[in-house]
mmCIF file of C-alpha atoms and ligand atoms in Angstrom:
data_model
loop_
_atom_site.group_PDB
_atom_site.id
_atom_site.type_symbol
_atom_site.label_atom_id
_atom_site.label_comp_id
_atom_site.label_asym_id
_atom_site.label_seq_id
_atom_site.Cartn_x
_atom_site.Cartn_y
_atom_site.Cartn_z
ATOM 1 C CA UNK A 1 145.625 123.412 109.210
ATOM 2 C CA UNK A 2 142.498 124.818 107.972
ATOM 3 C CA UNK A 3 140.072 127.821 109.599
ATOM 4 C CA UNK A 4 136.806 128.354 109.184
ATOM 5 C CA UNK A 5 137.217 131.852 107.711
ATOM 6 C CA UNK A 6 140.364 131.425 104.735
ATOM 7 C CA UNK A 7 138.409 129.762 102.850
ATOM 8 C CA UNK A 8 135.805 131.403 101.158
ATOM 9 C CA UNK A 9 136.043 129.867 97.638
ATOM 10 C CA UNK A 10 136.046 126.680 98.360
ATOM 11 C CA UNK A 11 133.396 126.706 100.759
ATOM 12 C CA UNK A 12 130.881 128.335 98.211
ATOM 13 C CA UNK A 13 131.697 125.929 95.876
ATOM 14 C CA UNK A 14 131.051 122.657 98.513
ATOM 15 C CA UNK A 15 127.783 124.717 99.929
ATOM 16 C CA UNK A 16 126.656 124.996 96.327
ATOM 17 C CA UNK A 17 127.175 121.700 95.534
ATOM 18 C CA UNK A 18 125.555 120.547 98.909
ATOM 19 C CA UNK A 19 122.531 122.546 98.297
ATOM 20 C CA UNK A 20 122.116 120.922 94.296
ATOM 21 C CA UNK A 21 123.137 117.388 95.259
ATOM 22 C CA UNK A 22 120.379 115.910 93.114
ATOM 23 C CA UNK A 23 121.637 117.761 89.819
ATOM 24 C CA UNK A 24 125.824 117.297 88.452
ATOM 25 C CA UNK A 25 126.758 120.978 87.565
ATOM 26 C CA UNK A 26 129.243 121.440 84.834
ATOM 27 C CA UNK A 27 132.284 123.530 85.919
ATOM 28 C CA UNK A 28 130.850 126.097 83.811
ATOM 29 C CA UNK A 29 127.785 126.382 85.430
ATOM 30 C CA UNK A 30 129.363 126.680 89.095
ATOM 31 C CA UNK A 31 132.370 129.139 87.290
ATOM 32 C CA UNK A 32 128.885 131.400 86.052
ATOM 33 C CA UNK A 33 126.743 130.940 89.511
ATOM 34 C CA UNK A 34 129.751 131.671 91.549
ATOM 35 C CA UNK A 35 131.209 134.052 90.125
ATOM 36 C CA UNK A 36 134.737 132.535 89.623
ATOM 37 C CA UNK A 37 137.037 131.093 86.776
ATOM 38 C CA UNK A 38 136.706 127.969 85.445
ATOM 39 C CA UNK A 39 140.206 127.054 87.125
ATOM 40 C CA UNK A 40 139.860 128.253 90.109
ATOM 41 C CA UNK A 41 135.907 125.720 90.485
ATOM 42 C CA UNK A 42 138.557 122.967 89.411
ATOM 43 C CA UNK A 43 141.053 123.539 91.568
ATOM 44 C CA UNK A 44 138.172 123.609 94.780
ATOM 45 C CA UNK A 45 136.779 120.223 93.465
ATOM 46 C CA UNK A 46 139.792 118.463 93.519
ATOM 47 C CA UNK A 47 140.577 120.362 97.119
ATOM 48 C CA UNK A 48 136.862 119.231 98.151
ATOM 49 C CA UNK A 49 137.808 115.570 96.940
ATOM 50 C CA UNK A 50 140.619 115.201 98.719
ATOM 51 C CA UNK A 51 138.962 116.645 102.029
ATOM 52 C CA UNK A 52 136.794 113.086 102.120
ATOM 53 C CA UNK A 53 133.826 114.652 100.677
ATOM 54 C CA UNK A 54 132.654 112.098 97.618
ATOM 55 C CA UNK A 55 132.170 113.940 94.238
ATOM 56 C CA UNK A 56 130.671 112.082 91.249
ATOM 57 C CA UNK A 57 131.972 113.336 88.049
ATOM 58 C CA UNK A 58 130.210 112.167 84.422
ATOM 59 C CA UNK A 59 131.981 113.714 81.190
ATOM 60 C CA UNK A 60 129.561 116.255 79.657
ATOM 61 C CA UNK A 61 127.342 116.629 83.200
ATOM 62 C CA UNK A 62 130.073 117.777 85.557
ATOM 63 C CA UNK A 63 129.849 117.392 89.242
ATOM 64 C CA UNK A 64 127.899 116.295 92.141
ATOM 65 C CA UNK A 65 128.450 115.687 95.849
ATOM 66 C CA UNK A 66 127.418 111.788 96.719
ATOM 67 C CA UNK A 67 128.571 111.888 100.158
ATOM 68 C CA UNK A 68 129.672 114.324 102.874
ATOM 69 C CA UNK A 69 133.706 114.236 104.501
ATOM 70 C CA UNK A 70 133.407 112.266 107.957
ATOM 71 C CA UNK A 71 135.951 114.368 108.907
ATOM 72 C CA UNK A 72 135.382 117.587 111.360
ATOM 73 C CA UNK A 73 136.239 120.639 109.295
ATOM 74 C CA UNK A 74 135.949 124.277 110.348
ATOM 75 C CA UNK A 75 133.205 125.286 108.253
ATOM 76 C CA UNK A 76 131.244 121.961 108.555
ATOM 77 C CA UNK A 77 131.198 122.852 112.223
ATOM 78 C CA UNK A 78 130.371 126.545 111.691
ATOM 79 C CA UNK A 79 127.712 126.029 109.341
ATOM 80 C CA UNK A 80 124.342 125.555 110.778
ATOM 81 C CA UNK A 81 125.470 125.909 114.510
ATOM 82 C CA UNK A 82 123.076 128.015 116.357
ATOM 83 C CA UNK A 83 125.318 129.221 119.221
ATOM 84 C CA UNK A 84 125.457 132.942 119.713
ATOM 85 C CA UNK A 85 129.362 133.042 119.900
ATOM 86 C CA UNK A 86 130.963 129.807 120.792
ATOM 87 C CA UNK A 87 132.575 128.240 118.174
ATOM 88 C CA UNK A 88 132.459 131.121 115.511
ATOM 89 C CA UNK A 89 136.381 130.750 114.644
ATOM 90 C CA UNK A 90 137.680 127.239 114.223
ATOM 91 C CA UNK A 91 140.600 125.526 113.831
ATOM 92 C CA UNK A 92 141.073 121.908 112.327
ATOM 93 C CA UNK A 93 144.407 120.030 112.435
ATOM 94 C CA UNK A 94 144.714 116.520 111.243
ATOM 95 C CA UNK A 95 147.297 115.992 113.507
ATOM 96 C CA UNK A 96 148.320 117.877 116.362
ATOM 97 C CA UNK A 97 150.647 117.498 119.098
ATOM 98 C CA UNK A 98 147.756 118.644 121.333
ATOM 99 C CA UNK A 99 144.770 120.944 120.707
ATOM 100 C CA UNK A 100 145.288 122.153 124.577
ATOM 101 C CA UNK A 101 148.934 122.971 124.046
ATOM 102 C CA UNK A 102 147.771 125.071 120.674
ATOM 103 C CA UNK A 103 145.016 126.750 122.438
ATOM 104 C CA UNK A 104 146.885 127.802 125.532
ATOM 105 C CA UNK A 105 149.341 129.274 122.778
ATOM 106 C CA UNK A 106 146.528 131.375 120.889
ATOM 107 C CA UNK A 107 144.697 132.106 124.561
ATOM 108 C CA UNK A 108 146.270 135.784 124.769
ATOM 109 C CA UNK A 109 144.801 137.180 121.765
ATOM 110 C CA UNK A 110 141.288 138.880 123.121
ATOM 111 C CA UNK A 111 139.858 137.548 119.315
ATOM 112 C CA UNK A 112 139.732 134.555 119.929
ATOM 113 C CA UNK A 113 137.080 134.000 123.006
ATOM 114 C CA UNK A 114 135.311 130.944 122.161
ATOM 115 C CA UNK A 115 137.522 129.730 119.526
ATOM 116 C CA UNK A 116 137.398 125.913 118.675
ATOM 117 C CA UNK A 117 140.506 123.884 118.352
ATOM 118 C CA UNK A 118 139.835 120.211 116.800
ATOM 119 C CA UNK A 119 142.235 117.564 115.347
ATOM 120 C CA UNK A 120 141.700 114.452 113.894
ATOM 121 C CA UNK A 121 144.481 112.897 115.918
ATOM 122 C CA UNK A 122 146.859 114.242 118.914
ATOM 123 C CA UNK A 123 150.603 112.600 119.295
ATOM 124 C CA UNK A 124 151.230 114.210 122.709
ATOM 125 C CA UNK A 125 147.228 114.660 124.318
ATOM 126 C CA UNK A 126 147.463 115.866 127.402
ATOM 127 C CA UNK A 127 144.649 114.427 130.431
ATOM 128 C CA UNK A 128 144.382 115.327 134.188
ATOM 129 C CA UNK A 129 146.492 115.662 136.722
ATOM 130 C CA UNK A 130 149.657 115.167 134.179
ATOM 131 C CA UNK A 131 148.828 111.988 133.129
ATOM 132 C CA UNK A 132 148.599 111.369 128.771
ATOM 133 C CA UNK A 133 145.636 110.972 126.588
ATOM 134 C CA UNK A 134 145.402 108.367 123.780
ATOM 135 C CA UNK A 135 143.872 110.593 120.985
ATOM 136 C CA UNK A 136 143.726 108.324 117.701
ATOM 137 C CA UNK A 137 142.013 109.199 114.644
ATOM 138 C CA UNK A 138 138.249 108.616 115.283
ATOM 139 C CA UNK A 139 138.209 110.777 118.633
ATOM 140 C CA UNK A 140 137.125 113.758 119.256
ATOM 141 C CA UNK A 141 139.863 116.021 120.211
ATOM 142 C CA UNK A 142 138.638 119.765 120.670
ATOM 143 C CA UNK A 143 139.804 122.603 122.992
ATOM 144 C CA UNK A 144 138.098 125.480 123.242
ATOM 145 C CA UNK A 145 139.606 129.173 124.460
ATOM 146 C CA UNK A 146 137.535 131.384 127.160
ATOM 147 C CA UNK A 147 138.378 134.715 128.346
ATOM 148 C CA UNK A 148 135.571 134.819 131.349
ATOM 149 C CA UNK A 149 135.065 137.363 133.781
ATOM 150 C CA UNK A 150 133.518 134.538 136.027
ATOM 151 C CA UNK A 151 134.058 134.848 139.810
ATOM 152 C CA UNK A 152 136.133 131.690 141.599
ATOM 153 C CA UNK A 153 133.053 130.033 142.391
ATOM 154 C CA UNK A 154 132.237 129.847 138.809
ATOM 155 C CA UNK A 155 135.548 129.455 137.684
ATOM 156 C CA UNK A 156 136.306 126.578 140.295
ATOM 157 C CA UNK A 157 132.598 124.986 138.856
ATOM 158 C CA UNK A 158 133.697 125.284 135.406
ATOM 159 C CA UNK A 159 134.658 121.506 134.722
ATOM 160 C CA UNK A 160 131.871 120.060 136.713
ATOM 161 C CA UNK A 161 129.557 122.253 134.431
ATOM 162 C CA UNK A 162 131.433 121.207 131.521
ATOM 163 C CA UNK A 163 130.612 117.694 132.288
ATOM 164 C CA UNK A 164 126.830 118.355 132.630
ATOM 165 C CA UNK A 165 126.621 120.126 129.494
ATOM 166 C CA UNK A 166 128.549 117.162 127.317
ATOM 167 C CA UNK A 167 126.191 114.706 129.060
ATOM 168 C CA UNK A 168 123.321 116.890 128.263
ATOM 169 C CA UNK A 169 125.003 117.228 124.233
ATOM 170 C CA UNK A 170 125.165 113.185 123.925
ATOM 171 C CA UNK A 171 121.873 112.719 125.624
ATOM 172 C CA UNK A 172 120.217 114.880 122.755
ATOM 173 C CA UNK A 173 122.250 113.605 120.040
ATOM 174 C CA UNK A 174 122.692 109.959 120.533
ATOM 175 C CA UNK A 175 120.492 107.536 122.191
ATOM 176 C CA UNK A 176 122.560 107.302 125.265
ATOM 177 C CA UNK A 177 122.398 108.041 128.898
ATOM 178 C CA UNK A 178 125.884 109.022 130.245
ATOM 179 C CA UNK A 179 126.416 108.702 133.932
ATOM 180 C CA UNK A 180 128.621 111.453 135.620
ATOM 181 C CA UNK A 181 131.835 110.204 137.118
ATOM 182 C CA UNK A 182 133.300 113.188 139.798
ATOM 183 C CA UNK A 183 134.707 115.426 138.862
ATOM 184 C CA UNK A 184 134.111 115.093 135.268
ATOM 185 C CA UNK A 185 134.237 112.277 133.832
ATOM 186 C CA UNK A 186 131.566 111.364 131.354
ATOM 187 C CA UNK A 187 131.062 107.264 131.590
ATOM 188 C CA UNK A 188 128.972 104.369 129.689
ATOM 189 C CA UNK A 189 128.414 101.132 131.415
ATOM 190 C CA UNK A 190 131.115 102.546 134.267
ATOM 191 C CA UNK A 191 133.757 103.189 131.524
ATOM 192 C CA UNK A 192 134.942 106.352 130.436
ATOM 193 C CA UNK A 193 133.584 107.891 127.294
ATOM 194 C CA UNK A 194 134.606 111.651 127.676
ATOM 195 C CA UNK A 195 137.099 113.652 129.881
ATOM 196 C CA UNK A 196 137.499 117.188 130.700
ATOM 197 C CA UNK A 197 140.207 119.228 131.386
ATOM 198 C CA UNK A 198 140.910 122.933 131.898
ATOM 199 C CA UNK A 199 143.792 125.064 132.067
ATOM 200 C CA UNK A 200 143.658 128.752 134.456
ATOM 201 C CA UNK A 201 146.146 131.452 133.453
ATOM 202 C CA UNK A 202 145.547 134.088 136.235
ATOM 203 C CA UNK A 203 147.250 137.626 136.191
ATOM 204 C CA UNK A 204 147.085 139.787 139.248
ATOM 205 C CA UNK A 205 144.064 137.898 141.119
ATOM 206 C CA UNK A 206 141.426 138.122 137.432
ATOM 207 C CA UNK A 207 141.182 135.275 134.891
ATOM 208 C CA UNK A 208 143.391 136.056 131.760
ATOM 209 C CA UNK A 209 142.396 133.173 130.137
ATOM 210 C CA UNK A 210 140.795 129.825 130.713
ATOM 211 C CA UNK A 211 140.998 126.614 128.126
ATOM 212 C CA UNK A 212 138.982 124.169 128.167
ATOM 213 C CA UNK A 213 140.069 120.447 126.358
ATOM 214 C CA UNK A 214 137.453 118.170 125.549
ATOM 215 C CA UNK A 215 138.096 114.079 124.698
ATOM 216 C CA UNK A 216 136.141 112.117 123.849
ATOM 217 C CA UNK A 217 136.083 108.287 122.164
ATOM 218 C CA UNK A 218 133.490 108.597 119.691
ATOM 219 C CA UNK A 219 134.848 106.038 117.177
ATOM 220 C CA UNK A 220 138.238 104.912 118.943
ATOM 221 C CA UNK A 221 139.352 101.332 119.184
ATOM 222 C CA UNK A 222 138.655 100.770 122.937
ATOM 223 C CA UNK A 223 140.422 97.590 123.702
ATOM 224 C CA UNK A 224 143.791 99.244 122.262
ATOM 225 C CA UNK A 225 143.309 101.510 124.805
ATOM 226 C CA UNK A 226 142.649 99.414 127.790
ATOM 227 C CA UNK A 227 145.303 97.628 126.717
ATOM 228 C CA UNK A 228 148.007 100.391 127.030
ATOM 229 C CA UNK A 229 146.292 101.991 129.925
ATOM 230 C CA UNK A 230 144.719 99.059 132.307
ATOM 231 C CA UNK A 231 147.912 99.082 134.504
ATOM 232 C CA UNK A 232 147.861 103.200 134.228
ATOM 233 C CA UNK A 233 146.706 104.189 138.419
ATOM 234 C CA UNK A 234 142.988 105.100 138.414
ATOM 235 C CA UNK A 235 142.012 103.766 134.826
ATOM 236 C CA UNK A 236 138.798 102.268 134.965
ATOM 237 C CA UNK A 237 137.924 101.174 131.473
ATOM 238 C CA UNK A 238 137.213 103.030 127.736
ATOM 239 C CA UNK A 239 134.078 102.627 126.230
ATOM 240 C CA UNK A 240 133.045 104.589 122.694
ATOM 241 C CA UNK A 241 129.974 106.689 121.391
ATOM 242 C CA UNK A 242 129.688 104.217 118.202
ATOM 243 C CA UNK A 243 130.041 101.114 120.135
ATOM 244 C CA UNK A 244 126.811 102.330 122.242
ATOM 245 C CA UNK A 245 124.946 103.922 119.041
ATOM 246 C CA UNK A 246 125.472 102.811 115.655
ATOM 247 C CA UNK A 247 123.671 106.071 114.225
ATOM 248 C CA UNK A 248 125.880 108.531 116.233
ATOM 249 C CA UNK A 249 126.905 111.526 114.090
ATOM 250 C CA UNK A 250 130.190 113.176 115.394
ATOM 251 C CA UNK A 251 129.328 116.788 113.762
ATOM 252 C CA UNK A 252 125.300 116.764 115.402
ATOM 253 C CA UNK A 253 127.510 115.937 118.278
ATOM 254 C CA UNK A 254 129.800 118.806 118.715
ATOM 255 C CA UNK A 255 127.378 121.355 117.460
ATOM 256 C CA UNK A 256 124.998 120.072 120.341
ATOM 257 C CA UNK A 257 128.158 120.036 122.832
ATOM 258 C CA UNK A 258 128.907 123.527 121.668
ATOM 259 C CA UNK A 259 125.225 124.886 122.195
ATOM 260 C CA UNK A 260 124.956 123.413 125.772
ATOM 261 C CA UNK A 261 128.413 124.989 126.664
ATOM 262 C CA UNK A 262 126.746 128.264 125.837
ATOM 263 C CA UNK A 263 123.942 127.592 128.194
ATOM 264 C CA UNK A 264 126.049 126.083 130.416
ATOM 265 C CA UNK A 265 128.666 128.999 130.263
ATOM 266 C CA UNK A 266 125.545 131.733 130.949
ATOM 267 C CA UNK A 267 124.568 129.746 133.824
ATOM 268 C CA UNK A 268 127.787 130.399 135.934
ATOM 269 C CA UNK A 269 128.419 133.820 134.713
ATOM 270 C CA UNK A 270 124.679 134.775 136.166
ATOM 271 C CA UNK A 271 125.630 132.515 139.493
ATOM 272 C CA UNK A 272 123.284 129.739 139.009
ATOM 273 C CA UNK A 273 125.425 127.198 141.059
ATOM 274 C CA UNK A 274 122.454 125.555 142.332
ATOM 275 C CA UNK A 275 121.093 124.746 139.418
ATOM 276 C CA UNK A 276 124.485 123.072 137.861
ATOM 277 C CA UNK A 277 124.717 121.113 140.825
ATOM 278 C CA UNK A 278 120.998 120.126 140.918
ATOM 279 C CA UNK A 279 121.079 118.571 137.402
ATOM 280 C CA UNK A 280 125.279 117.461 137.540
ATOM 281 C CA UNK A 281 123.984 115.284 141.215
ATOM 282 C CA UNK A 282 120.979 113.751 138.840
ATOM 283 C CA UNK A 283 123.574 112.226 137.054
ATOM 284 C CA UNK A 284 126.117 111.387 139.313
ATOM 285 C CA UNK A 285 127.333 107.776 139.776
ATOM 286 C CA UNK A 286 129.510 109.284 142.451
ATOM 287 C CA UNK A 287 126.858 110.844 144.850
ATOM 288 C CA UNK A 288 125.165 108.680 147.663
ATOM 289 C CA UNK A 289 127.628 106.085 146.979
ATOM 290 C CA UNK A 290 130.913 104.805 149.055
ATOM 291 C CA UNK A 291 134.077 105.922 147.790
ATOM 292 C CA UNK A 292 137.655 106.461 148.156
ATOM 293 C CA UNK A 293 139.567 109.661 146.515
ATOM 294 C CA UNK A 294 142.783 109.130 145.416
ATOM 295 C CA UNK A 295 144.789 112.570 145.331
ATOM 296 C CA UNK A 296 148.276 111.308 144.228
ATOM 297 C CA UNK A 297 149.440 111.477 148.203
ATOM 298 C CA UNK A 298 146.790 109.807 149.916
ATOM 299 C CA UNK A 299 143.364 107.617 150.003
ATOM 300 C CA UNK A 300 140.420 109.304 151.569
ATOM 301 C CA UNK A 301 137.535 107.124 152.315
ATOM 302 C CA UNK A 302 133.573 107.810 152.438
ATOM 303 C CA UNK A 303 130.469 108.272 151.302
ATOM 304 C CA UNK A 304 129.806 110.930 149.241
ATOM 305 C CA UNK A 305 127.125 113.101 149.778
ATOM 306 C CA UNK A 306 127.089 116.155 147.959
ATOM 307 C CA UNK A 307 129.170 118.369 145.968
ATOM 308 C CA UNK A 308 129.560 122.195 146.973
ATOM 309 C CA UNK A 309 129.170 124.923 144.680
ATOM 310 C CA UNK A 310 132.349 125.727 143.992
ATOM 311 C CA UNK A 311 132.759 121.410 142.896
ATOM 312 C CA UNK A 312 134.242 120.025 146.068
ATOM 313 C CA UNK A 313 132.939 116.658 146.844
ATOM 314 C CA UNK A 314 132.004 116.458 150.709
ATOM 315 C CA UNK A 315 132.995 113.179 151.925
ATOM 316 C CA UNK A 316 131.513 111.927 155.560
ATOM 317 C CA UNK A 317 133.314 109.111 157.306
ATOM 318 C CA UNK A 318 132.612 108.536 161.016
ATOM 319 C CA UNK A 319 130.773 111.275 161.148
ATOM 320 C CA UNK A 320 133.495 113.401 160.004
ATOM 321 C CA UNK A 321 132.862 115.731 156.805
ATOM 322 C CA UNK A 322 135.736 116.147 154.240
ATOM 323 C CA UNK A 323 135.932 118.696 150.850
ATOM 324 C CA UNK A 324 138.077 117.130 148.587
ATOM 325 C CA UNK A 325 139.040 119.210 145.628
ATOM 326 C CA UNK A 326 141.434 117.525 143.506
ATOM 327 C CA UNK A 327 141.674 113.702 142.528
ATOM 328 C CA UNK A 328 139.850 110.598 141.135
ATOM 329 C CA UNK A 329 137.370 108.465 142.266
ATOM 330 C CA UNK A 330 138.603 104.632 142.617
ATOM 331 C CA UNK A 331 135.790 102.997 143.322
HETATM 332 C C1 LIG B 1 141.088 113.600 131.412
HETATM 333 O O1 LIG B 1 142.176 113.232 131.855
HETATM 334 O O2 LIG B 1 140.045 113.027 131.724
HETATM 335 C C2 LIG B 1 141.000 114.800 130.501
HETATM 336 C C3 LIG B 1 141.305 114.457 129.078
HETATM 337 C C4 LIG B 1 141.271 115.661 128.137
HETATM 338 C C5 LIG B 1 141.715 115.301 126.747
HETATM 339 C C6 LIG B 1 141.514 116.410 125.787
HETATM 340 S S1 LIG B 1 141.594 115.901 124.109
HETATM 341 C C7 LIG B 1 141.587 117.555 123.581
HETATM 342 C C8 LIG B 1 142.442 118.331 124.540
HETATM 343 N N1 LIG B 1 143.825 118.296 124.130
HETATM 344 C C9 LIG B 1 144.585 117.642 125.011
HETATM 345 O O3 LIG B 1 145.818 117.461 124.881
HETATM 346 N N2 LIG B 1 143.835 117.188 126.018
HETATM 347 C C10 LIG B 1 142.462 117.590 125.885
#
């Protein structure tokens, strides 16, 4: 595991590196600049190397960074993120049993509001309504822990607003569109790109804590997926980020997601329902459309025609009108 805040040394020796990358700096050099021994610069570089980040090394020169790490590390994600306190404290895991299970574990301690949980790779991700998330390497496995003091409108809006602002991240930082899928599911092409999930824990009527898991298949192999999930109920197809946009960083990503959640996050703790709703409905591929909701128990059929504030989908079939809060759309 690595934090964004254990790791001072090594992380002025990488931003150092990043900010000469034209020039190889002997070990002296960055032991003089920095401030540290000559051991201690060696033992970051080879730390830095095997982190993914690509150092060239000439005998009498010394060093210089030729490529960045692809992988999602604490301080990558912390540096340059202009959030006011989302994302301030991360946590990286290569592999995880699941980032949600690790948050929910870390969700008591007050420090920790808007801490960032990512791993490369979950063995045990958890998705909605108990059912399991494939989470290979190439994902984007994040949960995030929230001590609100939203009302239960806001707090029932929560994942619909989620999905809004991770639309709004990959519409800024990828050339793609996503549709909205209730109640929030982020889709490409009517396949599933992104899904939310959020866990309550409630003590005597107030939120004690509220974490929020993020998925999404940025770089995962999508037809290994269908195939272990097309006979799963409700599974409507996997598409990926990459596989829509070549150019797709997963770091611009996540800092965008991050930065939206903030907005997002101010928007229900001021009570601007309408507005989530307003821009979530623009999106929708659910709204105006028939459908039937499938709640585990039974199949309600209709059109949809709104959602309410608190994220209920109103459902009218012979002229009846239904709120349905829980459960997938199937068609
Ligand atoms: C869904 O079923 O649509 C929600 C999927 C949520 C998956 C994410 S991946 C990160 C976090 N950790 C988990 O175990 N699940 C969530």
């Amino acid at each position: 595991m690595y934090n964004s805040f254990d790791n001072p040394g090594l992380v002025k020796v990488l931003s150092f590196l990043k900010s000469h990358d034209t020039e190889y700096l002997s070990g002296q050099d960055l032991s003089d600049v920095l401030k540290i021994s000559r051991v201690a610069v060696w033992k970051h570089i080879k730390k830095i190397k095997e982190l993914g980040y690509t150092i060239d090394s000439k005998q009498k020169l010394g060093y210089r960074l030729a490529d960045n790490t692809k992988l999602l590390l604490p301080w990558e994600i912390t540096t340059n993120l202009n959030t006011k306190w989302i994302g301030k404290r991360v946590y990286y895991f290569d592999s995880i049993d699941s980032t949600q299970a690790q948050a929910i574990k870390m969700a008591n301690n007050k420090k920790e509001n808007g801490t960032v949980i990512i791993a490369e790779k979950q063995t045990s991700g958890k998705g909605r309504l108990g059912r399991k998330w494939m989470s290979p390497k190439g994902g984007i496995w994040i949960s995030l822990i929230f001590h609100p003091e939203f009302n239960i409108t806001a707090t029932m809006l929560f994942p619909v607003a989620v999905s809004l602002a991770l639309s709004n991240a990959i519409e800024k930082s990828t050339n793609i569109k996503p549709k909205l899928k209730w109640p929030n599911d982020v889709t490409i092409n009517g396949k599933k790109i992104a899904g939310i999930l959020v866990d309550i824990s409630m003590e005597s009527n107030r939120i004690e804590s509220l974490v929020l898991g993020v998925g999404i298949n940025f770089d995962v192999n999508t037809k290994q997926i269908e195939k272990v999930l097309k006979k799963s109920p409700n599974f409507y197809g996997a598409d990926s980020i990459k596989k829509n946009d070549k150019n797709a960083q997963p770091l611009t990503l996540v800092q965008t997601f991050l930065k939206e959640l903030e907005n997002i996050y101010e928007y229900l703790n001021t009570s601007k329902f309408e507005e989530i709703v307003k821009e979530w409905t623009k999106r929708s591929s659910t709204i105006g459309n028939e459908v039937a909701i499938s709640d585990g128990n039974e199949i309600i059929k209709g059109k949809a025609v709104r959602i309410d504030h608190d994220g209920a989908l109103v459902i009218v079939s012979k002229s009846k009108t239904k709120r349905v809060m829980v459960g997938d759309v199937t068609t």
